[in-house]
PDB file of C-alpha atoms in Angstrom:
ATOM      1  CA  MET T   1       0.000   0.000   0.000  1.00 46.00           C
ATOM      2  CA  SER T   2       2.386   2.684  -1.077  1.00 47.00           C
ATOM      3  CA  ASN T   3       0.914   5.898  -2.338  1.00 50.00           C
ATOM      4  CA  SER T   4       3.865   6.827  -4.525  1.00 52.00           C
ATOM      5  CA  ASP T   5       2.324   5.899  -7.828  1.00 66.00           C
ATOM      6  CA  GLN T   6      -1.418   6.124  -8.265  1.00 75.00           C
ATOM      7  CA  SER T   7      -1.509   6.385 -12.034  1.00 77.00           C
ATOM      8  CA  HIS T   8      -1.997   2.671 -12.613  1.00 81.00           C
ATOM      9  CA  MET T   9      -4.983   2.566 -10.259  1.00 84.00           C
ATOM     10  CA  LYS T  10      -8.616   2.424 -11.275  1.00 86.00           C
ATOM     11  CA  GLN T  11     -10.088   5.909 -11.058  1.00 85.00           C
ATOM     12  CA  ASP T  12     -13.577   4.635 -10.409  1.00 85.00           C
ATOM     13  CA  CYS T  13     -14.954   1.774  -8.349  1.00 86.00           C
ATOM     14  CA  SER T  14     -17.927  -0.154  -9.674  1.00 84.00           C
ATOM     15  CA  ASN T  15     -18.689  -1.469  -6.231  1.00 84.00           C
ATOM     16  CA  LYS T  16     -18.187   1.586  -4.084  1.00 83.00           C
ATOM     17  CA  ARG T  17     -20.969   1.023  -1.613  1.00 83.00           C
ATOM     18  CA  ASP T  18     -20.088  -2.582  -0.818  1.00 87.00           C
ATOM     19  CA  CYS T  19     -16.439  -1.627  -0.627  1.00 90.00           C
ATOM     20  CA  LEU T  20     -17.186   1.125   1.846  1.00 89.00           C
ATOM     21  CA  GLU T  21     -19.053  -1.334   4.037  1.00 90.00           C
ATOM     22  CA  MET T  22     -16.192  -3.800   3.759  1.00 92.00           C
ATOM     23  CA  LEU T  23     -13.542  -1.315   4.751  1.00 93.00           C
ATOM     24  CA  GLN T  24     -15.607  -0.239   7.732  1.00 94.00           C
ATOM     25  CA  LEU T  25     -15.856  -3.889   8.778  1.00 95.00           C
ATOM     26  CA  ILE T  26     -12.085  -4.123   8.529  1.00 96.00           C
ATOM     27  CA  LEU T  27     -11.432  -0.960  10.510  1.00 96.00           C
ATOM     28  CA  ASP T  28     -13.926  -2.072  13.161  1.00 97.00           C
ATOM     29  CA  GLY T  29     -12.080  -5.371  13.512  1.00 96.00           C
ATOM     30  CA  GLU T  30     -15.108  -7.341  12.349  1.00 96.00           C
ATOM     31  CA  ALA T  31     -13.855  -8.710   9.025  1.00 95.00           C
ATOM     32  CA  THR T  32     -12.599 -12.246   8.498  1.00 95.00           C
ATOM     33  CA  HIS T  33      -8.993 -12.983   7.640  1.00 95.00           C
ATOM     34  CA  GLU T  34      -9.908 -13.733   4.005  1.00 94.00           C
ATOM     35  CA  GLN T  35     -11.891 -10.529   3.643  1.00 93.00           C
ATOM     36  CA  LYS T  36      -8.964  -8.551   4.989  1.00 93.00           C
ATOM     37  CA  GLU T  37      -6.426 -10.296   2.746  1.00 93.00           C
ATOM     38  CA  HIS T  38      -8.459  -9.700  -0.350  1.00 91.00           C
ATOM     39  CA  PHE T  39      -9.365  -6.127   0.340  1.00 91.00           C
ATOM     40  CA  LEU T  40      -6.160  -4.767   1.837  1.00 91.00           C
ATOM     41  CA  LYS T  41      -3.654  -6.695  -0.263  1.00 89.00           C
ATOM     42  CA  HIS T  42      -5.417  -6.706  -3.614  1.00 89.00           C
ATOM     43  CA  HIS T  43      -8.258  -4.273  -3.978  1.00 90.00           C
ATOM     44  CA  LEU T  44      -6.672  -1.250  -2.283  1.00 89.00           C
ATOM     45  CA  ASP T  45      -3.623  -1.493  -4.507  1.00 89.00           C
ATOM     46  CA  GLU T  46      -5.596  -1.101  -7.649  1.00 89.00           C
ATOM     47  CA  CYS T  47      -8.605   1.055  -6.764  1.00 91.00           C
ATOM     48  CA  LEU T  48      -8.030   4.751  -6.113  1.00 90.00           C
ATOM     49  CA  PRO T  49     -11.481   5.679  -4.707  1.00 89.00           C
ATOM     50  CA  CYS T  50     -11.320   2.818  -2.206  1.00 91.00           C
ATOM     51  CA  TYR T  51      -7.738   3.635  -1.318  1.00 91.00           C
ATOM     52  CA  LYS T  52      -8.797   7.204  -0.556  1.00 90.00           C
ATOM     53  CA  ASN T  53     -11.886   6.092   1.326  1.00 91.00           C
ATOM     54  CA  TYR T  54      -9.863   3.738   3.455  1.00 93.00           C
ATOM     55  CA  HIS T  55      -7.536   6.494   4.596  1.00 92.00           C
ATOM     56  CA  LEU T  56     -10.422   8.875   5.143  1.00 93.00           C
ATOM     57  CA  GLU T  57     -12.323   6.419   7.338  1.00 94.00           C
ATOM     58  CA  LEU T  58      -9.141   5.614   9.222  1.00 94.00           C
ATOM     59  CA  LYS T  59      -8.467   9.298   9.874  1.00 93.00           C
ATOM     60  CA  ILE T  60     -12.034   9.948  11.063  1.00 94.00           C
ATOM     61  CA  LYS T  61     -11.823   7.015  13.444  1.00 95.00           C
ATOM     62  CA  GLU T  62      -8.520   8.325  14.790  1.00 93.00           C
ATOM     63  CA  LEU T  63      -9.896  11.846  15.186  1.00 93.00           C
ATOM     64  CA  LEU T  64     -12.963  10.597  17.036  1.00 95.00           C
ATOM     65  CA  LYS T  65     -10.783   8.651  19.403  1.00 93.00           C
ATOM     66  CA  THR T  66      -8.367  11.496  20.113  1.00 90.00           C
ATOM     67  CA  LYS T  67     -10.840  14.400  20.150  1.00 90.00           C
ATOM     68  CA  CYS T  68     -13.961  12.938  21.728  1.00 91.00           C
ATOM     69  CA  CYS T  69     -12.544  10.613  24.387  1.00 87.00           C
ATOM     70  CA  GLY T  70     -10.399  10.882  27.420  1.00 78.00           C
ATOM     71  CA  GLY T  71     -12.459  13.304  29.489  1.00 83.00           C
ATOM     72  CA  GLN T  72     -12.425  12.591  33.198  1.00 92.00           C
ATOM     73  CA  ALA T  73     -15.541  12.204  35.289  1.00 94.00           C
ATOM     74  CA  PRO T  74     -15.755  15.053  37.833  1.00 95.00           C
ATOM     75  CA  SER T  75     -14.200  13.995  41.129  1.00 94.00           C
ATOM     76  CA  ASP T  76     -17.270  15.068  43.122  1.00 95.00           C
ATOM     77  CA  LEU T  77     -19.352  12.607  41.096  1.00 96.00           C
ATOM     78  CA  VAL T  78     -16.998   9.773  41.974  1.00 94.00           C
ATOM     79  CA  GLU T  79     -17.121  10.770  45.662  1.00 94.00           C
ATOM     80  CA  GLN T  80     -20.927  11.012  45.668  1.00 95.00           C
ATOM     81  CA  ILE T  81     -21.312   7.558  44.203  1.00 96.00           C
ATOM     82  CA  LYS T  82     -18.832   6.044  46.649  1.00 92.00           C
ATOM     83  CA  ASN T  83     -20.564   7.706  49.580  1.00 92.00           C
ATOM     84  CA  LYS T  84     -24.004   6.508  48.549  1.00 91.00           C
ATOM     85  CA  ILE T  85     -22.827   2.952  48.020  1.00 89.00           C
ATOM     86  CA  GLY T  86     -20.803   2.927  51.225  1.00 80.00           C
ATOM     87  CA  ALA T  87     -23.884   4.022  53.143  1.00 62.00           C
ATOM     88  CA  ALA T  88     -26.164   1.513  51.429  1.00 55.00           C
TER      89      ALA T  88
ATOM     90  CA  MET R   1     -27.365  -8.778  30.226  1.00 50.00           C
ATOM     91  CA  GLU R   2     -30.996  -8.129  31.031  1.00 52.00           C
ATOM     92  CA  LEU R   3     -31.179  -6.978  34.628  1.00 57.00           C
ATOM     93  CA  GLU R   4     -34.109  -9.152  35.511  1.00 54.00           C
ATOM     94  CA  GLU R   5     -33.473 -12.162  33.280  1.00 59.00           C
ATOM     95  CA  ALA R   6     -29.943 -13.065  34.304  1.00 66.00           C
ATOM     96  CA  PRO R   7     -29.637 -15.996  36.691  1.00 77.00           C
ATOM     97  CA  LYS R   8     -29.258 -14.488  40.096  1.00 87.00           C
ATOM     98  CA  GLN R   9     -25.872 -14.634  41.772  1.00 89.00           C
ATOM     99  CA  HIS R  10     -25.329 -14.661  45.482  1.00 93.00           C
ATOM    100  CA  TYR R  11     -22.668 -12.349  46.787  1.00 95.00           C
ATOM    101  CA  SER R  12     -21.608 -11.460  50.303  1.00 95.00           C
ATOM    102  CA  GLU R  13     -21.487  -7.758  51.215  1.00 94.00           C
ATOM    103  CA  GLU R  14     -17.735  -7.866  50.842  1.00 94.00           C
ATOM    104  CA  GLU R  15     -17.962  -9.432  47.372  1.00 95.00           C
ATOM    105  CA  LYS R  16     -20.471  -6.795  46.324  1.00 95.00           C
ATOM    106  CA  GLN R  17     -18.108  -4.032  47.383  1.00 94.00           C
ATOM    107  CA  ASN R  18     -15.247  -5.727  45.573  1.00 95.00           C
ATOM    108  CA  ILE R  19     -17.173  -6.098  42.324  1.00 96.00           C
ATOM    109  CA  PHE R  20     -18.398  -2.543  42.550  1.00 96.00           C
ATOM    110  CA  ASN R  21     -14.982  -1.075  43.226  1.00 95.00           C
ATOM    111  CA  ASN R  22     -12.888  -3.304  40.973  1.00 96.00           C
ATOM    112  CA  GLU R  23     -15.195  -4.065  38.051  1.00 97.00           C
ATOM    113  CA  PHE R  24     -17.664  -1.165  37.913  1.00 97.00           C
ATOM    114  CA  MET R  25     -15.818   1.941  39.087  1.00 97.00           C
ATOM    115  CA  PRO R  26     -12.908   1.644  36.630  1.00 96.00           C
ATOM    116  CA  HIS R  27     -15.398   2.489  33.850  1.00 97.00           C
ATOM    117  CA  ILE R  28     -16.556   5.739  35.437  1.00 97.00           C
ATOM    118  CA  HIS R  29     -14.743   7.985  32.951  1.00 96.00           C
ATOM    119  CA  SER R  30     -16.104   6.161  29.891  1.00 97.00           C
ATOM    120  CA  MET R  31     -19.539   6.181  31.474  1.00 97.00           C
ATOM    121  CA  TYR R  32     -19.382   9.900  32.118  1.00 97.00           C
ATOM    122  CA  ASN R  33     -18.238  10.515  28.561  1.00 96.00           C
ATOM    123  CA  PHE R  34     -21.128   8.377  27.256  1.00 97.00           C
ATOM    124  CA  GLY R  35     -23.618  10.219  29.473  1.00 96.00           C
ATOM    125  CA  TYR R  36     -22.274  13.550  28.389  1.00 95.00           C
ATOM    126  CA  ARG R  37     -22.397  12.680  24.693  1.00 95.00           C
ATOM    127  CA  LEU R  38     -26.007  11.534  25.071  1.00 96.00           C
ATOM    128  CA  THR R  39     -27.354  14.429  27.130  1.00 94.00           C
ATOM    129  CA  LEU R  40     -24.885  17.119  25.991  1.00 93.00           C
ATOM    130  CA  ASP R  41     -25.150  18.592  29.468  1.00 93.00           C
ATOM    131  CA  ALA R  42     -22.675  18.229  32.342  1.00 93.00           C
ATOM    132  CA  ASP R  43     -25.268  18.182  35.145  1.00 94.00           C
ATOM    133  CA  ASP R  44     -27.615  15.789  33.359  1.00 94.00           C
ATOM    134  CA  SER R  45     -24.693  13.551  32.658  1.00 95.00           C
ATOM    135  CA  LYS R  46     -23.721  13.462  36.344  1.00 96.00           C
ATOM    136  CA  ASP R  47     -27.279  12.559  37.327  1.00 96.00           C
ATOM    137  CA  LEU R  48     -27.495   9.885  34.670  1.00 96.00           C
ATOM    138  CA  VAL R  49     -24.190   8.296  35.641  1.00 97.00           C
ATOM    139  CA  GLN R  50     -25.011   8.391  39.349  1.00 97.00           C
ATOM    140  CA  ASP R  51     -28.436   6.796  38.736  1.00 96.00           C
ATOM    141  CA  THR R  52     -26.792   4.141  36.626  1.00 97.00           C
ATOM    142  CA  TYR R  53     -24.239   3.231  39.285  1.00 97.00           C
ATOM    143  CA  LEU R  54     -26.875   3.100  42.013  1.00 97.00           C
ATOM    144  CA  LYS R  55     -29.014   0.828  39.833  1.00 96.00           C
ATOM    145  CA  ALA R  56     -25.994  -1.329  39.049  1.00 97.00           C
ATOM    146  CA  TYR R  57     -25.386  -1.765  42.766  1.00 96.00           C
ATOM    147  CA  ARG R  58     -29.020  -2.537  43.482  1.00 95.00           C
ATOM    148  CA  PHE R  59     -29.074  -5.200  40.771  1.00 95.00           C
ATOM    149  CA  ILE R  60     -25.529  -6.410  41.339  1.00 96.00           C
ATOM    150  CA  GLU R  61     -26.670 -10.015  41.780  1.00 94.00           C
ATOM    151  CA  SER R  62     -27.853  -9.980  38.162  1.00 94.00           C
ATOM    152  CA  PHE R  63     -24.249  -9.371  37.159  1.00 95.00           C
ATOM    153  CA  GLN R  64     -22.001 -12.360  36.813  1.00 93.00           C
ATOM    154  CA  LYS R  65     -18.571 -11.652  38.218  1.00 91.00           C
ATOM    155  CA  GLY R  66     -15.820 -11.530  35.615  1.00 89.00           C
ATOM    156  CA  THR R  67     -18.142 -10.975  32.627  1.00 93.00           C
ATOM    157  CA  ASN R  68     -18.255  -7.810  30.533  1.00 96.00           C
ATOM    158  CA  ALA R  69     -18.982  -5.169  33.170  1.00 97.00           C
ATOM    159  CA  LYS R  70     -18.499  -2.275  30.795  1.00 98.00           C
ATOM    160  CA  ALA R  71     -21.148  -3.508  28.343  1.00 97.00           C
ATOM    161  CA  TRP R  72     -23.482  -4.283  31.248  1.00 97.00           C
ATOM    162  CA  LEU R  73     -23.100  -0.766  32.662  1.00 98.00           C
ATOM    163  CA  PHE R  74     -23.440   0.904  29.266  1.00 98.00           C
ATOM    164  CA  ARG R  75     -26.682  -0.940  28.699  1.00 97.00           C
ATOM    165  CA  ILE R  76     -28.127   0.261  32.002  1.00 97.00           C
ATOM    166  CA  LEU R  77     -27.071   3.817  31.233  1.00 97.00           C
ATOM    167  CA  LYS R  78     -28.600   3.677  27.760  1.00 97.00           C
ATOM    168  CA  ASN R  79     -31.896   2.345  29.174  1.00 95.00           C
ATOM    169  CA  SER R  80     -31.969   4.975  31.916  1.00 95.00           C
ATOM    170  CA  PHE R  81     -31.394   7.636  29.306  1.00 95.00           C
ATOM    171  CA  ILE R  82     -34.312   6.421  27.192  1.00 92.00           C
ATOM    172  CA  ASN R  83     -36.700   5.760  30.073  1.00 88.00           C
ATOM    173  CA  ASP R  84     -35.966   8.648  32.392  1.00 81.00           C
ATOM    174  CA  TYR R  85     -34.128  11.365  30.614  1.00 76.00           C
ATOM    175  CA  ARG R  86     -35.801  11.363  27.218  1.00 72.00           C
ATOM    176  CA  LYS R  87     -39.262  11.344  28.767  1.00 67.00           C
ATOM    177  CA  LYS R  88     -38.429  14.301  30.973  1.00 66.00           C
ATOM    178  CA  SER R  89     -36.861  16.366  28.246  1.00 61.00           C
ATOM    179  CA  LYS R  90     -39.634  15.571  25.773  1.00 54.00           C
ATOM    180  CA  GLU R  91     -37.014  15.215  23.122  1.00 53.00           C
ATOM    181  CA  PRO R  92     -38.872  14.471  19.914  1.00 50.00           C
ATOM    182  CA  SER R  93     -36.044  12.482  18.359  1.00 49.00           C
ATOM    183  CA  LYS R  94     -37.552   9.104  19.244  1.00 48.00           C
ATOM    184  CA  VAL R  95     -40.457   9.726  16.912  1.00 47.00           C
ATOM    185  CA  ASP R  96     -38.418  11.458  14.286  1.00 51.00           C
ATOM    186  CA  TYR R  97     -35.882   8.719  14.374  1.00 53.00           C
ATOM    187  CA  GLN R  98     -38.104   6.157  12.681  1.00 55.00           C
ATOM    188  CA  GLU R  99     -38.638   8.530   9.824  1.00 56.00           C
ATOM    189  CA  VAL R 100     -35.007   9.410   9.703  1.00 55.00           C
ATOM    190  CA  GLU R 101     -33.899   5.792   9.592  1.00 59.00           C
ATOM    191  CA  THR R 102     -36.430   4.849   6.940  1.00 59.00           C
ATOM    192  CA  TYR R 103     -35.284   7.779   4.916  1.00 56.00           C
ATOM    193  CA  TYR R 104     -31.630   6.963   5.251  1.00 55.00           C
ATOM    194  CA  ASN R 105     -32.233   3.301   4.528  1.00 56.00           C
ATOM    195  CA  SER R 106     -33.588   4.025   1.108  1.00 55.00           C
ATOM    196  CA  GLU R 107     -31.221   3.287  -1.733  1.00 53.00           C
ATOM    197  CA  GLU R 108     -31.913   6.634  -3.302  1.00 49.00           C
ATOM    198  CA  VAL R 109     -30.330   8.476  -0.434  1.00 50.00           C
ATOM    199  CA  ASP R 110     -27.184   6.426  -0.681  1.00 51.00           C
ATOM    200  CA  ARG R 111     -26.621   7.722  -4.135  1.00 47.00           C
ATOM    201  CA  GLN R 112     -27.128  11.284  -2.999  1.00 45.00           C
ATOM    202  CA  ILE R 113     -24.921  11.061   0.030  1.00 49.00           C
ATOM    203  CA  THR R 114     -21.432  10.701  -1.245  1.00 51.00           C
ATOM    204  CA  PRO R 115     -19.693  13.308   0.830  1.00 57.00           C
ATOM    205  CA  ASP R 116     -16.505  14.148  -0.934  1.00 71.00           C
ATOM    206  CA  LEU R 117     -14.220  14.814   1.935  1.00 83.00           C
ATOM    207  CA  ARG R 118     -10.463  14.814   1.845  1.00 84.00           C
ATOM    208  CA  VAL R 119      -7.994  13.605   4.404  1.00 84.00           C
ATOM    209  CA  GLU R 120      -6.118  16.907   4.033  1.00 82.00           C
ATOM    210  CA  ALA R 121      -9.160  18.824   5.264  1.00 83.00           C
ATOM    211  CA  LEU R 122      -9.455  16.538   8.295  1.00 85.00           C
ATOM    212  CA  LYS R 123      -5.847  17.172   9.222  1.00 80.00           C
ATOM    213  CA  ASP R 124      -6.708  20.815   9.775  1.00 79.00           C
ATOM    214  CA  MET R 125      -9.608  20.000  12.065  1.00 79.00           C
ATOM    215  CA  ILE R 126      -7.597  20.390  15.200  1.00 74.00           C
ATOM    216  CA  GLY R 127     -10.292  22.114  17.244  1.00 77.00           C
ATOM    217  CA  ASP R 128     -13.800  21.026  18.201  1.00 86.00           C
ATOM    218  CA  GLU R 129     -15.010  20.336  14.666  1.00 89.00           C
ATOM    219  CA  ILE R 130     -15.200  16.578  14.975  1.00 93.00           C
ATOM    220  CA  SER R 131     -16.756  16.757  18.419  1.00 93.00           C
ATOM    221  CA  ASN R 132     -19.368  19.273  17.232  1.00 93.00           C
ATOM    222  CA  ALA R 133     -20.117  17.187  14.165  1.00 95.00           C
ATOM    223  CA  LEU R 134     -20.689  14.142  16.348  1.00 96.00           C
ATOM    224  CA  ASN R 135     -22.891  16.054  18.785  1.00 95.00           C
ATOM    225  CA  ALA R 136     -24.994  17.398  15.923  1.00 95.00           C
ATOM    226  CA  LEU R 137     -26.085  13.904  14.862  1.00 95.00           C
ATOM    227  CA  ASP R 138     -29.434  12.508  15.889  1.00 94.00           C
ATOM    228  CA  VAL R 139     -28.944  10.703  19.196  1.00 94.00           C
ATOM    229  CA  ASP R 140     -29.419   7.181  17.807  1.00 94.00           C
ATOM    230  CA  PHE R 141     -26.826   7.714  15.121  1.00 96.00           C
ATOM    231  CA  ARG R 142     -24.535   9.413  17.625  1.00 96.00           C
ATOM    232  CA  THR R 143     -24.846   6.442  19.956  1.00 97.00           C
ATOM    233  CA  VAL R 144     -23.527   3.825  17.517  1.00 98.00           C
ATOM    234  CA  ILE R 145     -20.489   5.946  16.732  1.00 98.00           C
ATOM    235  CA  ILE R 146     -19.783   6.489  20.417  1.00 97.00           C
ATOM    236  CA  LEU R 147     -20.025   2.772  21.147  1.00 98.00           C
ATOM    237  CA  CYS R 148     -17.972   1.668  18.164  1.00 98.00           C
ATOM    238  CA  ASP R 149     -15.387   4.355  17.502  1.00 97.00           C
ATOM    239  CA  LEU R 150     -14.957   5.967  20.905  1.00 96.00           C
ATOM    240  CA  GLU R 151     -15.388   2.952  23.144  1.00 97.00           C
ATOM    241  CA  GLY R 152     -14.344   0.128  20.846  1.00 96.00           C
ATOM    242  CA  PHE R 153     -17.311  -2.181  21.432  1.00 98.00           C
ATOM    243  CA  LYS R 154     -17.735  -5.084  19.003  1.00 97.00           C
ATOM    244  CA  TYR R 155     -20.901  -5.317  16.910  1.00 97.00           C
ATOM    245  CA  ASP R 156     -22.330  -8.168  18.997  1.00 97.00           C
ATOM    246  CA  GLU R 157     -21.781  -6.178  22.189  1.00 97.00           C
ATOM    247  CA  MET R 158     -23.449  -3.153  20.630  1.00 98.00           C
ATOM    248  CA  ALA R 159     -26.405  -5.303  19.609  1.00 97.00           C
ATOM    249  CA  LYS R 160     -26.874  -6.334  23.238  1.00 96.00           C
ATOM    250  CA  ILE R 161     -26.395  -2.854  24.637  1.00 97.00           C
ATOM    251  CA  LEU R 162     -28.929  -1.388  22.205  1.00 96.00           C
ATOM    252  CA  ASP R 163     -31.334  -4.344  21.955  1.00 95.00           C
ATOM    253  CA  ILE R 164     -31.191  -4.421  18.182  1.00 96.00           C
ATOM    254  CA  PRO R 165     -30.013  -7.100  15.694  1.00 96.00           C
ATOM    255  CA  ILE R 166     -26.398  -7.034  14.493  1.00 96.00           C
ATOM    256  CA  GLY R 167     -27.588  -6.248  10.948  1.00 94.00           C
ATOM    257  CA  THR R 168     -29.212  -3.089  12.270  1.00 95.00           C
ATOM    258  CA  VAL R 169     -26.021  -2.170  14.131  1.00 96.00           C
ATOM    259  CA  ARG R 170     -24.121  -2.405  10.865  1.00 94.00           C
ATOM    260  CA  SER R 171     -26.562  -0.447   8.754  1.00 92.00           C
ATOM    261  CA  ARG R 172     -27.086   2.215  11.410  1.00 95.00           C
ATOM    262  CA  LEU R 173     -23.349   2.631  11.788  1.00 95.00           C
ATOM    263  CA  HIS R 174     -22.971   2.972   8.050  1.00 93.00           C
ATOM    264  CA  ARG R 175     -25.649   5.700   7.902  1.00 93.00           C
ATOM    265  CA  ALA R 176     -24.232   7.424  10.947  1.00 95.00           C
ATOM    266  CA  ARG R 177     -20.817   7.631   9.348  1.00 95.00           C
ATOM    267  CA  ASN R 178     -22.247   9.049   6.146  1.00 93.00           C
ATOM    268  CA  LEU R 179     -24.061  11.721   8.131  1.00 93.00           C
ATOM    269  CA  LEU R 180     -20.923  12.517  10.083  1.00 94.00           C
ATOM    270  CA  LYS R 181     -18.960  12.892   6.870  1.00 93.00           C
ATOM    271  CA  GLU R 182     -21.650  15.227   5.575  1.00 91.00           C
ATOM    272  CA  LYS R 183     -21.215  17.459   8.613  1.00 91.00           C
ATOM    273  CA  LEU R 184     -17.461  17.339   8.271  1.00 92.00           C
ATOM    274  CA  SER R 185     -17.716  18.294   4.601  1.00 90.00           C
ATOM    275  CA  GLU R 186     -19.697  21.364   5.623  1.00 88.00           C
ATOM    276  CA  TYR R 187     -16.910  22.374   7.998  1.00 86.00           C
ATOM    277  CA  ALA R 188     -14.330  21.666   5.304  1.00 85.00           C
ATOM    278  CA  LYS R 189     -16.183  23.958   2.942  1.00 85.00           C
ATOM    279  CA  GLN R 190     -16.290  26.697   5.559  1.00 84.00           C
ATOM    280  CA  MET R 191     -12.563  26.252   6.030  1.00 80.00           C
ATOM    281  CA  GLY R 192     -12.087  26.911   2.354  1.00 80.00           C
ATOM    282  CA  TYR R 193     -11.521  23.394   1.109  1.00 75.00           C
ATOM    283  CA  LYS R 194     -13.091  22.587  -2.189  1.00 66.00           C
ATOM    284  CA  THR R 195     -15.068  19.398  -1.908  1.00 53.00           C
ATOM    285  CA  THR R 196     -15.799  18.806  -5.531  1.00 50.00           C
TER     286      THR R 196
END
């Protein structure tokens, strides 16, 4: 999957919708080994729209993880819960 | 994972405290984040998370030690949100949602929604764009993205948390991501990226 030369790649994908679903399965860790082999090792090398989509979906997933996660629960909430349970 | 259906366990008081402290409390930050993303309000989120933990303790004997505590807790939180919070806030999205999902399930829409978004544009979204785009989605679409992309749940776990078939998890996730990309394309346009 090098992106050095894209000129030999297909500029259009006849199966875009199914491919998009497949690459989401792969990124979500839900695809089988065979599905992954086929898609990542063969299809992505020859299909420009899917290659681009793959990197787009990957980037969105990364952004969601880094920008929308990692907040801490307020410490007073943690204390309140512990107090209520301790007193139960 | 159903609170009432699970075979009841018998725990001593000490065991209950141990499960609560060692298996439930470590998820407090994810739970707060989930609550916040659902309600979009810090105080509501605190109430929702506290209610959820109190319920989890009350029904602790429906939880089997060593099983997936995070999924179990998320399911209780999601149900509390639907039953208590949504009713109170009279949020109309429950009704609208059916229409929305029918609409987005139609093949026609799939052809229309092909957001042309570039990775380069995303690289410049270093502020709250992605967070705002997520928050702007209808709550049911937002939820599947939170569970999958933020929290890393598997499809079968999501199906149990949401009480829907795995096929619906997949299709809803697919629609949700298209809608998110639409929002992100709007931001990209505002930032001066050409999306054609």
